[in-house]
Short mmCIF file of C-alpha atoms in Angstrom, two decimals:
data_model
loop_
_atom_site.label_atom_id
_atom_site.label_comp_id
_atom_site.label_asym_id
_atom_site.label_seq_id
_atom_site.Cartn_x
_atom_site.Cartn_y
_atom_site.Cartn_z
CA MET N 1 0.00 0.00 0.00
CA PRO N 2 1.38 3.39 -0.79
CA PHE N 3 2.17 5.34 2.25
CA VAL N 4 2.19 8.87 1.11
CA GLU N 5 -1.04 8.79 -0.73
CA ASP N 6 -2.22 11.56 -2.85
CA PRO N 7 -5.24 10.12 -4.57
CA ALA N 8 -5.27 12.91 -7.09
CA GLN N 9 -2.00 11.70 -8.50
CA LEU N 10 -3.09 8.13 -8.79
CA SER N 11 -4.59 6.87 -11.95
CA LYS N 12 -8.27 6.25 -12.26
CA SER N 13 -7.85 2.55 -12.60
CA ARG N 14 -5.71 2.57 -9.55
CA LEU N 15 -8.29 4.40 -7.57
CA LYS N 16 -10.90 1.98 -8.73
CA SER N 17 -8.95 -1.03 -7.71
CA ASP N 18 -8.16 0.48 -4.36
CA LEU N 19 -11.80 1.12 -3.75
CA VAL N 20 -12.62 -2.41 -4.71
CA ALA N 21 -9.93 -3.72 -2.43
CA HIS N 22 -11.41 -1.83 0.44
CA HIS N 23 -14.87 -2.99 -0.37
CA VAL N 24 -16.10 0.41 -1.22
CA ALA N 25 -18.98 0.64 -3.60
CA LEU N 26 -17.80 1.92 -6.91
CA PRO N 27 -19.42 4.94 -8.45
CA PRO N 28 -20.85 4.57 -11.94
CA ALA N 29 -18.29 3.70 -14.54
CA ALA N 30 -18.48 6.92 -16.46
CA SER N 31 -17.95 9.10 -13.44
CA LYS N 32 -15.03 11.44 -13.21
CA LYS N 33 -11.85 10.86 -11.46
CA GLU N 34 -12.73 13.38 -8.85
CA LEU N 35 -15.42 11.13 -7.56
CA TYR N 36 -13.03 8.33 -7.19
CA VAL N 37 -10.61 10.57 -5.42
CA GLU N 38 -13.25 11.64 -2.99
CA LEU N 39 -14.30 8.16 -2.23
CA HIS N 40 -10.71 7.16 -1.94
CA LEU N 41 -10.01 9.93 0.48
CA LYS N 42 -13.04 9.10 2.50
CA HIS N 43 -12.60 5.42 2.98
CA ILE N 44 -9.08 4.43 2.29
CA ASP N 45 -7.25 7.21 3.96
CA GLN N 46 -9.10 6.52 7.12
CA SER N 47 -7.79 3.00 7.16
CA ASN N 48 -4.36 4.15 6.24
CA CYS N 49 -4.17 6.36 9.27
CA ALA N 50 -4.20 3.25 11.36
CA ASP N 51 -1.50 1.74 9.24
CA PHE N 52 0.73 4.73 9.39
CA SER N 53 2.00 3.97 12.82
CA SER N 54 3.28 0.63 11.66
CA ASP N 55 4.87 2.10 8.61
CA ASP N 56 7.27 4.42 10.28
CA GLU N 57 10.26 2.97 8.55
CA ASP N 58 9.14 3.57 5.05
CA PRO N 59 9.02 7.35 5.11
CA VAL N 60 12.54 7.19 6.35
CA HIS N 61 13.41 4.96 3.46
CA ASP N 62 11.90 7.44 1.13
CA VAL N 63 14.03 10.15 2.56
CA VAL N 64 17.07 8.00 2.25
CA GLY N 65 16.05 7.07 -1.23
CA GLU N 66 16.02 10.67 -2.18
CA ASP N 67 19.58 11.32 -1.21
CA PRO N 68 21.43 9.27 -3.80
CA GLU N 69 19.47 10.68 -6.72
CA ASN N 70 19.73 14.37 -6.95
CA ALA N 71 17.37 15.69 -9.56
CA THR N 72 14.16 13.67 -9.48
CA VAL N 73 11.94 13.55 -6.47
CA LEU N 74 12.33 9.96 -5.66
CA ASP N 75 9.16 8.71 -4.18
CA PRO N 76 8.11 5.69 -6.13
CA SER N 77 4.61 5.96 -4.82
CA ALA N 78 4.36 9.55 -6.04
CA LEU N 79 5.39 8.70 -9.53
CA THR N 80 3.02 8.12 -12.29
CA ASP N 81 2.76 4.71 -13.76
CA LYS N 82 4.77 5.70 -16.76
CA ASP N 83 7.52 7.33 -14.78
CA LEU N 84 7.77 4.34 -12.55
CA LYS N 85 8.13 2.12 -15.51
CA ASP N 86 10.80 4.32 -17.00
CA LEU N 87 12.78 4.37 -13.81
CA LEU N 88 12.61 0.65 -13.53
CA LEU N 89 13.82 0.37 -17.09
CA LYS N 90 16.77 2.58 -16.22
CA HIS N 91 17.74 0.10 -13.57
CA GLY N 92 17.45 -2.71 -16.03
CA VAL N 93 14.10 -4.05 -14.97
CA LYS N 94 11.72 -4.65 -17.77
CA ALA N 95 8.45 -4.05 -15.99
CA GLY N 96 5.14 -5.30 -17.14
CA PRO N 97 1.97 -3.29 -17.11
CA ILE N 98 1.77 -1.24 -13.99
CA VAL N 99 -1.70 -1.95 -12.93
CA ALA N 100 -3.34 -1.45 -9.61
CA SER N 101 -2.28 -4.77 -8.36
CA THR N 102 1.19 -4.61 -9.80
CA ARG N 103 2.02 -1.09 -8.79
CA ALA N 104 2.92 -1.90 -5.24
CA VAL N 105 5.29 -4.60 -6.33
CA TYR N 106 7.06 -2.35 -8.79
CA GLU N 107 7.37 0.43 -6.30
CA LYS N 108 8.94 -1.93 -3.86
CA LYS N 109 11.29 -3.14 -6.50
CA LEU N 110 12.36 0.35 -7.37
CA ARG N 111 13.04 1.14 -3.76
CA LYS N 112 15.14 -1.96 -3.49
CA LEU N 113 17.14 -0.99 -6.53
CA LEU N 114 17.78 2.48 -5.23
CA GLN N 115 18.89 1.24 -1.86
CA SER N 116 21.08 -1.44 -3.28
CA GLY N 117 22.72 1.07 -5.57
CA GLY N 118 23.71 3.19 -2.62
CA LYS N 119 24.90 0.21 -0.63
CA GLU N 120 27.12 -1.07 -3.40
CA GLU N 121 29.09 2.13 -3.43
CA LEU N 122 29.60 1.91 0.29
CA ASN N 123 30.74 -1.69 0.04
CA GLU N 124 33.27 -0.83 -2.60
CA ALA N 125 34.67 1.94 -0.47
CA GLU N 126 34.93 -0.34 2.52
CA ASN N 127 36.62 -3.04 0.54
CA ALA N 128 39.13 -0.59 -0.80
CA VAL N 129 39.92 0.50 2.70
CA LEU N 130 40.24 -3.06 3.89
CA TYR N 131 42.58 -4.05 1.13
CA SER N 132 44.78 -1.09 1.64
CA ASP N 133 45.08 -1.88 5.31
CA SER N 134 46.07 -5.46 4.70
CA ASP N 135 48.73 -4.42 2.24
CA GLU N 136 50.20 -2.04 4.71
CA GLU N 137 50.34 -4.67 7.35
CA GLU N 138 52.18 -7.10 5.16
CA GLU N 139 54.64 -4.52 4.03
CA GLY N 140 55.18 -3.45 7.60
CA ASP N 141 56.12 -6.96 8.63
CA GLU N 142 58.56 -7.38 5.82
CA ASN N 143 60.16 -4.07 6.47
CA LYS N 144 60.49 -4.97 10.09
CA GLU N 145 62.36 -8.11 9.30
CA GLU N 146 64.62 -6.49 6.80
CA GLN N 147 65.55 -3.86 9.26
CA GLU N 148 66.21 -6.35 11.95
CA GLU N 149 68.58 -8.50 9.99
CA PRO N 150 71.40 -6.08 9.53
CA GLU N 151 71.17 -4.78 13.05
CA GLY N 152 71.39 -8.16 14.59
CA GLU N 153 70.46 -7.22 18.08
CA GLN N 154 69.26 -10.00 20.23
CA GLU N 155 65.74 -8.90 20.97
CA GLN N 156 64.95 -7.81 17.49
CA THR N 157 66.32 -10.94 15.99
CA ALA N 158 64.23 -12.88 18.41
CA GLU N 159 61.15 -11.14 17.11
CA ALA N 160 62.20 -11.75 13.57
CA LEU N 161 62.82 -15.32 14.49
CA LYS N 162 59.36 -15.54 15.93
CA LEU N 163 57.88 -14.38 12.65
CA ASN N 164 60.06 -16.72 10.70
CA GLN N 165 59.38 -19.45 13.15
CA GLN N 166 55.69 -19.03 12.66
CA ARG N 167 56.20 -19.10 8.94
CA CYS N 168 58.43 -22.08 9.32
CA ASN N 169 55.93 -23.92 11.43
CA LYS N 170 53.13 -23.06 9.11
CA LYS N 171 55.10 -24.32 6.23
CA ASN N 172 55.94 -27.44 8.08
CA VAL N 173 52.37 -28.06 8.84
CA ASP N 174 51.00 -27.16 5.48
CA VAL N 175 53.74 -28.29 3.19
CA GLN N 176 55.45 -31.27 4.65
CA ARG N 177 58.06 -31.53 2.01
CA GLY N 178 61.47 -32.09 3.35
CA ASP N 179 63.45 -29.82 1.12
CA PHE N 180 61.29 -26.77 1.25
CA ALA N 181 60.33 -26.95 4.87
CA TYR N 182 63.78 -27.89 5.88
CA SER N 183 65.31 -25.05 4.00
CA GLN N 184 63.09 -22.67 5.87
CA CYS N 185 63.81 -24.21 9.20
CA PHE N 186 67.42 -24.49 8.49
CA PHE N 187 67.61 -20.92 7.44
CA LEU N 188 66.19 -20.19 10.81
CA SER N 189 68.71 -22.32 12.57
CA SER N 190 71.50 -20.83 10.54
CA ARG N 191 70.34 -17.46 11.58
CA LEU N 192 70.31 -18.59 15.13
CA ARG N 193 73.87 -19.67 14.95
CA PRO N 194 75.38 -16.23 14.91
CA CYS N 195 73.12 -15.27 17.79
CA PRO N 196 74.68 -17.44 20.45
CA LEU N 197 78.06 -16.22 19.31
CA LYS N 198 77.09 -12.67 19.89
CA GLN N 199 75.47 -13.70 23.06
CA ASN N 200 78.71 -15.20 24.18
CA GLU N 201 80.60 -12.09 23.32
CA TRP N 202 78.16 -9.74 24.86
CA SER N 203 77.29 -11.79 27.90
CA SER N 204 79.96 -10.11 29.85
CA LYS N 205 78.79 -6.74 28.75
CA ARG N 206 75.10 -7.31 29.17
CA ASN N 207 73.23 -8.29 32.24
CA SER N 208 72.59 -11.91 32.85
CA LYS N 209 68.92 -11.14 32.91
CA ASN N 210 68.87 -10.15 29.29
CA ALA N 211 70.68 -13.24 28.27
CA VAL N 212 68.31 -15.41 30.23
CA ARG N 213 65.32 -13.64 28.83
CA SER N 214 66.53 -14.01 25.30
CA SER N 215 67.46 -17.57 25.96
CA GLU N 216 64.00 -18.24 27.20
CA GLN N 217 62.60 -16.74 24.04
CA THR N 218 64.93 -18.74 21.94
CA ARG N 219 64.24 -21.79 24.02
CA GLU N 220 60.66 -21.69 22.88
CA HIS N 221 61.87 -21.42 19.37
CA ARG N 222 64.33 -24.20 19.90
CA SER N 223 61.66 -26.47 21.19
CA GLN N 224 59.73 -25.69 18.10
CA ILE N 225 62.68 -26.15 15.85
CA PRO N 226 63.32 -29.74 16.85
CA ALA N 227 59.67 -30.46 16.29
CA GLY N 228 59.95 -28.88 12.91
CA ILE N 229 63.09 -30.74 12.06
CA SER N 230 61.71 -34.04 13.24
CA LYS N 231 58.88 -33.67 10.86
CA VAL N 232 61.32 -33.40 8.02
CA SER N 233 62.69 -36.62 6.66
CA ILE N 234 65.64 -37.72 8.64
CA ALA N 235 67.92 -38.50 5.74
CA GLN N 236 67.60 -35.08 4.26
CA HIS N 237 67.96 -33.55 7.65
CA SER N 238 71.14 -35.38 8.35
CA GLY N 239 72.53 -34.71 4.93
CA LEU N 240 71.93 -31.02 5.10
CA ARG N 241 73.12 -30.71 8.58
CA SER N 242 76.38 -32.22 7.62
CA GLY N 243 76.82 -29.60 4.96
CA VAL N 244 76.01 -26.50 6.85
CA PRO N 245 77.68 -26.96 10.18
CA SER N 246 81.02 -27.46 8.51
CA GLY N 247 80.96 -23.90 7.27
CA SER N 248 80.42 -22.32 10.59
CA GLN N 249 82.12 -24.94 12.62
CA SER N 250 85.19 -22.95 13.36
CA VAL N 251 83.23 -19.98 14.53
CA VAL N 252 81.01 -22.10 16.68
CA SER N 253 83.85 -23.94 18.30
CA ASN N 254 85.33 -20.69 19.46
CA GLY N 255 82.07 -19.74 21.01
CA CYS N 256 81.81 -23.07 22.72
CA SER N 257 85.27 -22.90 24.13
CA SER N 258 84.77 -19.45 25.50
CA ARG N 259 81.68 -20.55 27.32
CA SER N 260 82.54 -21.37 30.83
CA SER N 261 80.53 -19.73 33.53
CA GLN N 262 77.80 -18.22 31.46
CA ALA N 263 74.09 -18.63 31.84
CA PHE N 264 72.86 -21.79 30.24
CA SER N 265 71.17 -21.45 26.90
CA ILE N 266 69.73 -23.97 24.59
CA THR N 267 71.08 -22.23 21.56
CA GLU N 268 74.56 -23.13 22.64
CA MET N 269 73.47 -26.66 23.22
CA VAL N 270 72.11 -27.07 19.75
CA VAL N 271 75.13 -25.41 18.29
CA GLU N 272 77.39 -27.79 20.09
CA MET N 273 75.32 -30.73 19.08
CA GLU N 274 75.47 -29.77 15.47
CA SER N 275 79.14 -29.08 15.59
CA ARG N 276 79.88 -32.37 17.24
CA THR N 277 77.75 -34.38 14.91
CA SER N 278 79.41 -32.91 11.86
CA PRO N 279 82.67 -34.82 12.25
CA THR N 280 80.81 -37.99 13.03
CA VAL N 281 78.88 -37.86 9.82
CA CYS N 282 80.27 -40.87 8.14
CA SER N 283 77.91 -43.77 7.96
CA ASP N 284 74.21 -43.82 7.67
CA LYS N 285 73.94 -46.06 10.66
CA GLU N 286 75.38 -43.55 13.03
CA LEU N 287 73.22 -40.82 11.64
CA SER N 288 70.10 -42.83 11.81
CA HIS N 289 71.04 -43.93 15.25
CA SER N 290 71.85 -40.48 16.44
CA SER N 291 68.85 -38.95 14.77
CA LYS N 292 66.61 -41.49 16.35
CA GLN N 293 68.09 -40.79 19.71
CA GLU N 294 67.77 -37.15 19.01
CA HIS N 295 64.17 -37.63 17.98
CA ARG N 296 63.40 -39.47 21.15
CA SER N 297 65.34 -37.29 23.45
CA ARG N 298 64.17 -34.07 21.95
CA SER N 299 60.60 -35.10 22.06
CA SER N 300 60.89 -36.27 25.59
CA ARG N 301 63.04 -33.70 27.30
CA PRO N 302 63.39 -30.20 26.07
CA PRO N 303 63.17 -28.83 29.60
CA GLN N 304 65.78 -31.14 31.02
CA GLU N 305 68.72 -29.87 29.13
CA PRO N 306 70.43 -28.25 32.12
CA GLU N 307 71.33 -31.78 33.11
CA ASN N 308 73.27 -32.34 29.94
CA ASP N 309 76.08 -30.11 31.01
CA ILE N 310 76.47 -31.95 34.24
CA LEU N 311 76.59 -35.23 32.42
CA LYS N 312 79.21 -33.89 30.12
CA GLU N 313 81.28 -32.80 33.02
CA ILE N 314 80.93 -36.19 34.57
CA PHE N 315 81.65 -38.04 31.40
CA PRO N 316 83.92 -35.85 29.38
CA ASP N 317 85.30 -38.66 27.32
CA THR N 318 82.04 -39.90 25.93
CA ASN N 319 81.36 -39.33 22.31
CA ALA N 320 79.13 -36.45 21.54
CA THR N 321 75.62 -37.19 20.41
CA PRO N 322 73.10 -34.73 19.15
CA THR N 323 71.45 -34.45 22.50
CA GLY N 324 74.67 -34.33 24.43
CA ILE N 325 73.69 -37.38 26.36
CA TYR N 326 75.44 -40.61 25.76
CA ALA N 327 73.21 -43.37 26.88
CA THR N 328 74.07 -46.97 26.33
CA PRO N 329 73.40 -47.45 22.71
CA ARG N 330 70.52 -49.60 21.91
CA ARG N 331 71.10 -52.42 19.51
CA PRO N 332 70.50 -50.93 16.14
CA ILE N 333 67.31 -52.00 14.62
CA LYS N 334 68.16 -53.96 11.54
CA GLY N 335 65.86 -55.17 8.96
CA ALA N 336 65.11 -58.83 8.58
CA ALA N 337 67.45 -58.97 5.64
CA GLN N 338 70.40 -57.80 7.68
CA ARG N 339 69.70 -59.93 10.65
CA PRO N 340 72.26 -62.68 10.89
CA ILE N 341 70.76 -66.02 10.18
CA GLN N 342 72.74 -67.83 12.78
CA TYR N 343 70.20 -67.20 15.45
CA ALA N 344 67.42 -68.77 13.54
CA TYR N 345 69.17 -71.59 11.76
CA PRO N 346 71.92 -74.10 12.59
CA LYS N 347 75.46 -73.08 11.99
CA THR N 348 75.85 -74.94 8.74
CA PRO N 349 75.08 -72.59 5.96
CA VAL N 350 72.01 -73.61 4.16
CA SER N 351 72.05 -72.33 0.68
CA PRO N 352 69.86 -73.32 -2.17
CA THR N 353 72.75 -75.07 -3.90
CA THR N 354 73.27 -77.33 -0.97
CA LEU N 355 69.63 -78.15 -0.90
CA GLU N 356 69.81 -79.13 -4.51
CA ARG N 357 72.81 -81.28 -3.87
CA ARG N 358 70.99 -83.05 -1.15
CA GLU N 359 68.14 -83.76 -3.42
CA VAL N 360 70.50 -84.99 -6.06
CA GLU N 361 72.18 -87.23 -3.58
CA ARG N 362 68.85 -88.59 -2.62
CA ARG N 363 68.14 -89.42 -6.17
CA LEU N 364 71.51 -90.94 -6.85
CA VAL N 365 70.69 -94.08 -4.97
CA PRO N 366 67.36 -94.62 -6.54
CA ILE N 367 68.88 -94.01 -9.93
CA TYR N 368 71.38 -96.73 -9.33
CA ILE N 369 68.67 -99.08 -8.32
CA GLN N 370 66.70 -98.15 -11.37
CA ILE N 371 69.61 -99.01 -13.60
CA LEU N 372 69.94 -102.43 -12.03
CA VAL N 373 66.28 -103.06 -12.42
CA PHE N 374 66.52 -101.97 -16.00
CA PHE N 375 69.21 -104.42 -16.81
CA THR N 376 67.43 -107.30 -15.16
CA VAL N 377 64.33 -106.54 -17.11
CA VAL N 378 66.32 -106.33 -20.34
CA TYR N 379 67.90 -109.68 -19.65
CA VAL N 380 64.62 -111.30 -18.84
CA LEU N 381 63.09 -110.03 -22.04
CA TYR N 382 66.04 -111.19 -24.02
CA VAL N 383 65.80 -114.64 -22.54
CA ILE N 384 62.14 -114.79 -23.32
CA SER N 385 62.74 -113.75 -26.88
CA VAL N 386 65.35 -116.46 -27.26
CA ILE N 387 63.01 -119.03 -25.79
CA VAL N 388 60.33 -118.01 -28.22
CA GLU N 389 62.69 -118.29 -31.13
CA ASP N 390 64.17 -121.56 -30.15
CA GLY N 391 62.02 -123.62 -27.82
CA SER N 392 64.29 -126.71 -27.80
CA SER N 393 67.09 -125.40 -25.74
CA VAL N 394 65.03 -124.35 -22.74
CA MET N 395 67.03 -126.05 -20.00
CA PRO N 396 70.38 -124.38 -20.60
CA LEU N 397 68.49 -121.12 -20.79
CA LEU N 398 66.85 -121.80 -17.46
CA GLU N 399 70.24 -122.72 -16.02
CA SER N 400 71.64 -119.52 -17.40
CA LEU N 401 68.75 -117.66 -15.88
CA ASN N 402 69.46 -119.28 -12.57
CA GLN N 403 73.05 -118.35 -12.89
CA TRP N 404 72.02 -114.78 -13.68
CA SER N 405 69.64 -114.46 -10.82
CA ASP N 406 72.24 -115.78 -8.37
CA SER N 407 75.04 -113.58 -9.49
CA GLU N 408 74.81 -109.88 -8.94
CA GLU N 409 77.28 -108.84 -11.58
CA GLY N 410 75.38 -108.11 -14.68
CA SER N 411 77.90 -107.80 -17.46
CA PRO N 412 80.03 -110.91 -16.98
CA ALA N 413 76.92 -112.98 -16.39
CA LEU N 414 75.41 -111.49 -19.45
CA ASP N 415 78.48 -112.26 -21.43
CA GLU N 416 78.41 -115.83 -20.26
CA THR N 417 74.78 -116.20 -21.00
CA GLN N 418 75.23 -114.56 -24.33
CA ASP N 419 78.00 -116.96 -25.12
CA THR N 420 75.88 -119.88 -24.04
CA HIS N 421 72.96 -118.45 -26.00
CA SER N 422 75.04 -118.04 -29.04
CA ALA N 423 76.39 -121.48 -28.54
CA SER N 424 72.95 -122.84 -28.07
CA GLY N 425 71.75 -120.80 -30.93
CA GLU N 426 74.35 -122.28 -33.22
CA LEU N 427 73.46 -125.69 -32.04
CA MET Y 1 10.79 -38.33 -7.17
CA SER Y 2 9.92 -34.63 -7.36
CA SER Y 3 9.56 -32.60 -4.23
CA THR Y 4 6.11 -31.28 -5.17
CA SER Y 5 3.19 -31.80 -2.89
CA GLN Y 6 -0.04 -33.60 -3.57
CA LYS Y 7 -1.83 -30.29 -3.90
CA HIS Y 8 0.59 -29.21 -6.54
CA LYS Y 9 0.09 -32.34 -8.54
CA GLU Y 10 -3.66 -32.06 -8.32
CA PHE Y 11 -3.67 -28.45 -9.43
CA VAL Y 12 -1.37 -28.99 -12.34
CA ALA Y 13 -3.21 -32.06 -13.53
CA GLU Y 14 -6.17 -30.20 -15.02
CA PRO Y 15 -7.36 -26.73 -16.07
CA MET Y 16 -8.08 -24.74 -12.97
CA GLY Y 17 -11.52 -23.55 -14.02
CA GLU Y 18 -13.28 -22.03 -11.03
CA LYS Y 19 -11.09 -23.53 -8.38
CA PRO Y 20 -10.74 -21.42 -5.26
CA VAL Y 21 -7.52 -19.71 -4.46
CA MET Y 22 -6.91 -22.19 -1.70
CA ALA Y 23 -6.46 -24.90 -4.29
CA LEU Y 24 -3.11 -23.38 -5.14
CA ALA Y 25 -0.07 -25.08 -3.68
CA GLY Y 26 1.35 -23.17 -0.75
CA ILE Y 27 -1.91 -21.34 -0.12
CA GLY Y 28 -3.72 -22.58 2.90
CA GLU Y 29 -6.74 -21.28 4.76
CA VAL Y 30 -5.10 -18.27 6.32
CA LEU Y 31 -3.33 -17.09 3.21
CA GLY Y 32 -6.33 -17.89 1.10
CA ARG Y 33 -8.52 -15.72 3.27
CA LYS Y 34 -6.12 -12.84 3.04
CA LEU Y 35 -5.96 -13.12 -0.71
CA GLU Y 36 -9.71 -13.12 -0.89
CA GLU Y 37 -9.82 -10.00 1.18
CA ASN Y 38 -7.58 -8.37 -1.35
CA GLY Y 39 -9.90 -9.32 -4.15
CA PHE Y 40 -8.19 -12.43 -5.32
CA ASP Y 41 -10.96 -14.86 -4.62
CA LYS Y 42 -10.31 -17.33 -7.38
CA ALA Y 43 -7.18 -19.11 -8.53
CA TYR Y 44 -7.48 -17.58 -11.97
CA VAL Y 45 -7.24 -14.09 -10.50
CA VAL Y 46 -3.95 -15.01 -8.95
CA LEU Y 47 -3.02 -16.46 -12.28
CA GLY Y 48 -3.92 -13.13 -13.80
CA GLN Y 49 -1.62 -11.36 -11.39
CA TYR Y 50 1.12 -13.83 -12.19
CA LEU Y 51 0.71 -13.17 -15.87
CA VAL Y 52 0.55 -9.43 -15.46
CA LEU Y 53 3.82 -9.58 -13.63
CA LYS Y 54 5.07 -11.25 -16.76
CA LYS Y 55 5.63 -14.53 -14.98
CA ASP Y 56 8.55 -12.98 -13.16
CA GLU Y 57 9.50 -15.13 -10.20
CA GLU Y 58 10.88 -12.49 -7.95
CA LEU Y 59 8.11 -10.02 -8.59
CA PHE Y 60 5.40 -12.58 -8.08
CA LYS Y 61 6.93 -13.79 -4.88
CA ASP Y 62 7.26 -10.26 -3.60
CA TRP Y 63 3.70 -9.56 -4.49
CA LEU Y 64 2.53 -12.67 -2.75
CA LYS Y 65 4.47 -11.74 0.34
CA ASP Y 66 3.09 -8.24 0.35
CA THR Y 67 -0.46 -9.26 -0.26
CA CYS Y 68 -0.96 -12.18 2.08
CA GLY Y 69 2.29 -12.47 4.04
CA ALA Y 70 3.44 -15.77 2.59
CA ASN Y 71 6.78 -17.11 3.72
CA ALA Y 72 9.52 -18.25 1.42
CA LYS Y 73 8.33 -21.81 1.14
CA GLN Y 74 4.76 -20.84 0.47
CA GLN Y 75 5.91 -18.37 -2.16
CA ARG Y 76 8.04 -21.02 -3.77
CA ASP Y 77 5.25 -23.55 -3.83
CA CYS Y 78 2.70 -21.17 -5.27
CA TYR Y 79 5.02 -19.88 -7.91
CA GLY Y 80 6.03 -23.37 -8.92
CA CYS Y 81 2.48 -24.50 -9.10
CA LEU Y 82 1.38 -21.65 -11.32
CA LYS Y 83 4.45 -21.93 -13.49
CA GLU Y 84 3.89 -25.57 -14.14
CA TRP Y 85 0.26 -25.02 -14.83
CA CYS Y 86 1.09 -22.37 -17.36
CA ASP Y 87 3.65 -24.59 -19.01
CA ALA Y 88 1.03 -27.26 -19.36
CA PHE Y 89 -2.08 -25.33 -20.34
CA LEU Y 90 -1.20 -21.86 -21.42
#
């Protein structure tokens, strides 16, 4: 229902339909518009007065609607049908006939379009502001880090490390590829390496508090670093670690030697571990062994590292391991292929060739027997064939058979029998 | 299996003739009464409104909401019903 209703401005058909809607008796069809207006004013406006209280928002909307458009008086309900249609067309809405029943809908639509047009501009402005802010933030972070690198002060580097650490961790979590993640982490650790050196140099100058504070900060990072490194494949980790520590080994060793009565810091620990493992990088076994120990120990006791120093002092001769603790080495886990067979099988080596030989040896005896059987059968058949040929001389043949069956030697008996056969045959 | 109701199927099955407005899908007693109060006492009058709005979905739904206070589901059902009827018989 239009809210600001000026019946005079409404079309006749509109007035008619409104009257019908409000169950007002229509005047005769040919009557003038004025009549309709009067009736409209009488009946409909009365009812609208009651509605007005509930329609407080809309006049406000109309006022708001007026602001964006400057020239035209933007009150969709005050427009004529034609103007309303034209306005809708401007906004890209192809409106149908604006009849009494459809007018309200089209007015509403026009209001929507006007409001949405104003809101879109606001949204664009807000988005522009948002984007600009985000860009500034990112640039600010990068600038921060770049500034911190050359300065190299402990606290600032710690902050930069934090940022990098977060990046590193994120990358570890998101992209668990050894090379990429490791390079990030290792860059971090490489950056950390100069820090303990400076810390060593400046520890005398600075208060112990600062060193402890920074060490605590770095400790958190260190605890995160082992986690990050453990995620990376061990082989790559070990391989890369062997490469990098060698470069800075000399510098690190100086730092380590100078350390005597300083506050304990994990950074030094890791540095020492890396430096000590670098010379021991020879075989894969040791690395895997040490890395596994390191994995276990790191995961289990980051907070217990103060004890490592004591252990070192107690056992100065023990070989260095990544964690600094030399526990009794566990028997290396070998695959089934490497496991010596002696535990499972008797001492005699059992190879497939020997098995074959055994089988052959088994067969040798039966083969021999088979040959003997063969010859006996041949002889018997021969005798039978001779008997068939010559039935008269059966007895000597039988005797020869008896002789053959008694004697085990085949060939001489055969020869004798053959001779007798031939002799008998000639006879 | 379509998600249309029984009412929808019944309405779309044959020409609406003089069916009351409550025969439309989504229009129950309450909404039907309100439509009748606004002069839309028969289904074909609502059809007329739908056609005058050039079968525009959004406009028709808005009109339905304004006229009788139909919620989104009721609007959807009514529009779908009329649309299908028009596709079949118009």
